[in-house]
Amino acid sequence: TLFRSDMTNTLEEKEAIRDVLQQAGALLDAEAFSDWIDLFAQDAMYEVRAYSTEIGVEMEWMKLNRDELKALLEQVPEHLRDLAQRLHLVSPVTVNIQDQEANSVSAFAIFRTTQDGVTQCYAVGQYEDTLVKQEGAWRFLQRTVRLHTRVLEVATHVPF
């Protein structure tokens, strides 16, 4: 019975992590930026990277700590921006838990629907996440967005 209890706890923790991964995309889609930031630990880092086949180098597009990311999102309403709706489809591939820390890799696709009702795939890639359990909840400690899409039809200040 001890093994079964440990296994149940692990499955429950994995499901809780998957919920955070799904919720992160849904909150960005709803532009609930303060709720999205709340999914990050105080000492969290967020970065966006893409590999350039043309020059054979991985490029860093953005690297911000939680406070810098929060400040960026607070300024979104002040910028001229894309008004299209976005929809994140997130598919967790792996979730590995070790005590109060977890690592996860997820595939994602972001679709963009214009005000005219035209929908296109905007970006694809993967999330590489390290999460920590704090006060009973899983939070991102490190989120690395690895974009496969390197040419974006419309630039945005909103994270992926």
Short mmCIF file of C-alpha atoms in Angstrom, two decimals:
data_model
loop_
_atom_site.label_atom_id
_atom_site.label_comp_id
_atom_site.label_asym_id
_atom_site.label_seq_id
_atom_site.Cartn_x
_atom_site.Cartn_y
_atom_site.Cartn_z
CA THR A 1 0.00 0.00 0.00
CA LEU A 2 2.90 2.41 0.56
CA PHE A 3 3.94 2.09 -3.10
CA ARG A 4 0.38 2.66 -4.27
CA SER A 5 0.05 5.78 -2.10
CA ASP A 6 3.36 7.20 -3.44
CA MET A 7 2.28 6.44 -6.99
CA THR A 8 -1.08 8.16 -6.45
CA ASN A 9 0.65 11.23 -5.00
CA THR A 10 3.02 11.35 -7.98
CA LEU A 11 0.13 11.09 -10.44
CA GLU A 12 -1.75 13.83 -8.58
CA GLU A 13 1.35 16.06 -8.61
CA LYS A 14 1.91 15.44 -12.33
CA GLU A 15 -1.71 16.35 -13.01
CA ALA A 16 -1.33 19.53 -10.93
CA ILE A 17 1.74 20.47 -13.01
CA ARG A 18 -0.11 19.74 -16.26
CA ASP A 19 -2.88 22.05 -15.04
CA VAL A 20 -0.33 24.86 -14.53
CA LEU A 21 1.08 24.28 -18.03
CA GLN A 22 -2.41 24.46 -19.59
CA GLN A 23 -3.47 27.39 -17.41
CA ALA A 24 -0.42 29.43 -18.47
CA GLY A 25 -1.53 29.34 -22.11
CA ALA A 26 -5.17 30.04 -21.29
CA LEU A 27 -4.26 33.06 -19.14
CA LEU A 28 -2.15 34.54 -21.94
CA ASP A 29 -5.03 33.98 -24.37
CA ALA A 30 -7.37 35.82 -21.99
CA GLU A 31 -4.75 38.55 -21.47
CA ALA A 32 -5.00 37.91 -17.72
CA PHE A 33 -1.39 38.98 -17.33
CA SER A 34 -1.35 39.50 -13.55
CA ASP A 35 -2.78 35.99 -13.05
CA TRP A 36 -0.17 34.63 -15.50
CA ILE A 37 2.64 36.32 -13.56
CA ASP A 38 1.30 34.70 -10.38
CA LEU A 39 2.21 31.32 -11.89
CA PHE A 40 5.90 32.31 -11.54
CA ALA A 41 8.05 32.02 -8.42
CA GLN A 42 9.53 35.27 -7.10
CA ASP A 43 13.02 34.36 -8.40
CA ALA A 44 11.78 32.99 -11.74
CA MET A 45 13.37 33.57 -15.16
CA TYR A 46 11.58 33.63 -18.51
CA GLU A 47 13.45 33.39 -21.79
CA VAL A 48 12.67 33.01 -25.47
CA ARG A 49 15.22 31.33 -27.73
CA ALA A 50 15.36 30.21 -31.35
CA TYR A 51 17.98 28.37 -33.36
CA SER A 52 19.08 30.11 -36.54
CA THR A 53 19.94 27.58 -39.23
CA GLU A 54 21.32 30.40 -41.38
CA ILE A 55 24.12 31.26 -38.95
CA GLY A 56 24.17 28.02 -36.94
CA VAL A 57 23.64 29.72 -33.59
CA GLU A 58 20.96 29.67 -30.95
CA MET A 59 19.65 33.21 -30.49
CA GLU A 60 18.30 34.70 -27.28
CA TRP A 61 15.26 36.81 -28.12
CA MET A 62 14.29 37.70 -24.57
CA LYS A 63 15.53 36.94 -21.05
CA LEU A 64 13.69 38.54 -18.14
CA ASN A 65 13.30 37.88 -14.45
CA ARG A 66 9.81 37.91 -12.93
CA ASP A 67 9.88 41.62 -12.04
CA GLU A 68 11.08 42.61 -15.52
CA LEU A 69 8.43 40.42 -17.11
CA LYS A 70 5.73 41.93 -14.91
CA ALA A 71 6.87 45.47 -15.86
CA LEU A 72 6.77 44.54 -19.56
CA LEU A 73 3.22 43.22 -19.26
CA GLU A 74 2.05 46.28 -17.33
CA GLN A 75 3.12 48.37 -20.34
CA VAL A 76 1.26 46.29 -22.94
CA PRO A 77 -1.82 48.59 -23.02
CA GLU A 78 0.44 51.56 -23.82
CA HIS A 79 1.85 49.97 -26.98
CA LEU A 80 0.40 49.83 -30.45
CA ARG A 81 -0.35 46.13 -30.62
CA ASP A 82 -1.85 43.22 -32.43
CA LEU A 83 -5.57 42.93 -31.56
CA ALA A 84 -5.97 39.41 -32.91
CA GLN A 85 -7.14 36.68 -30.54
CA ARG A 86 -4.55 34.09 -29.64
CA LEU A 87 -5.14 30.46 -28.73
CA HIS A 88 -2.43 28.33 -27.13
CA LEU A 89 -2.60 24.58 -27.62
CA VAL A 90 -0.19 23.05 -25.11
CA SER A 91 0.67 19.37 -25.01
CA PRO A 92 2.85 18.26 -22.11
CA VAL A 93 5.30 15.61 -23.31
CA THR A 94 7.20 14.85 -20.10
CA VAL A 95 6.81 15.74 -16.44
CA ASN A 96 9.48 14.53 -14.02
CA ILE A 97 9.22 15.27 -10.30
CA GLN A 98 12.02 15.17 -7.74
CA ASP A 99 10.84 16.24 -4.28
CA GLN A 100 9.64 19.86 -4.49
CA GLU A 101 11.00 20.50 -8.01
CA ALA A 102 9.83 19.30 -11.41
CA ASN A 103 11.04 19.48 -14.99
CA SER A 104 8.69 19.47 -17.91
CA VAL A 105 8.81 19.67 -21.70
CA SER A 106 5.69 20.62 -23.65
CA ALA A 107 4.97 21.14 -27.33
CA PHE A 108 2.90 24.18 -28.21
CA ALA A 109 1.16 25.85 -31.12
CA ILE A 110 -0.29 29.34 -30.99
CA PHE A 111 -3.07 30.26 -33.38
CA ARG A 112 -3.99 33.85 -34.17
CA THR A 113 -7.48 34.91 -35.29
CA THR A 114 -7.81 38.40 -36.73
CA GLN A 115 -10.77 40.68 -36.16
CA ASP A 116 -11.91 39.65 -39.67
CA GLY A 117 -12.17 36.03 -38.49
CA VAL A 118 -9.11 34.69 -40.34
CA THR A 119 -7.17 32.11 -38.34
CA GLN A 120 -3.54 31.14 -38.95
CA CYS A 121 -0.87 29.33 -37.03
CA TYR A 122 1.25 32.06 -35.44
CA ALA A 123 4.06 30.16 -33.71
CA VAL A 124 5.13 26.65 -32.72
CA GLY A 125 7.83 25.37 -30.45
CA GLN A 126 8.36 23.86 -27.06
CA TYR A 127 8.38 24.93 -23.45
CA GLU A 128 11.18 23.67 -21.24
CA ASP A 129 10.11 24.33 -17.66
CA THR A 130 11.48 23.94 -14.19
CA LEU A 131 8.79 24.29 -11.56
CA VAL A 132 8.97 24.45 -7.77
CA LYS A 133 6.29 23.69 -5.24
CA GLN A 134 5.75 26.68 -2.97
CA GLU A 135 3.01 27.00 -0.38
CA GLY A 136 1.26 23.96 -1.85
CA ALA A 137 1.23 25.21 -5.46
CA TRP A 138 3.51 24.56 -8.43
CA ARG A 139 5.16 27.70 -9.85
CA PHE A 140 7.54 28.27 -12.75
CA LEU A 141 11.12 28.78 -11.65
CA GLN A 142 12.49 28.77 -15.21
CA ARG A 143 10.50 28.87 -18.43
CA THR A 144 12.47 28.59 -21.64
CA VAL A 145 10.45 29.03 -24.82
CA ARG A 146 12.23 27.40 -27.77
CA LEU A 147 10.59 28.79 -30.87
CA HIS A 148 10.63 26.75 -34.05
CA THR A 149 8.91 29.67 -35.76
CA ARG A 150 11.43 32.45 -36.35
CA VAL A 151 9.50 34.68 -38.74
CA LEU A 152 6.45 36.17 -37.05
CA GLU A 153 3.79 37.79 -39.21
CA VAL A 154 3.00 40.31 -36.47
CA ALA A 155 5.35 41.29 -33.65
CA THR A 156 3.99 41.36 -30.12
CA HIS A 157 5.01 42.44 -26.63
CA VAL A 158 3.00 39.56 -25.18
CA PRO A 159 4.97 36.44 -24.15
CA PHE A 160 4.56 33.14 -25.96
#
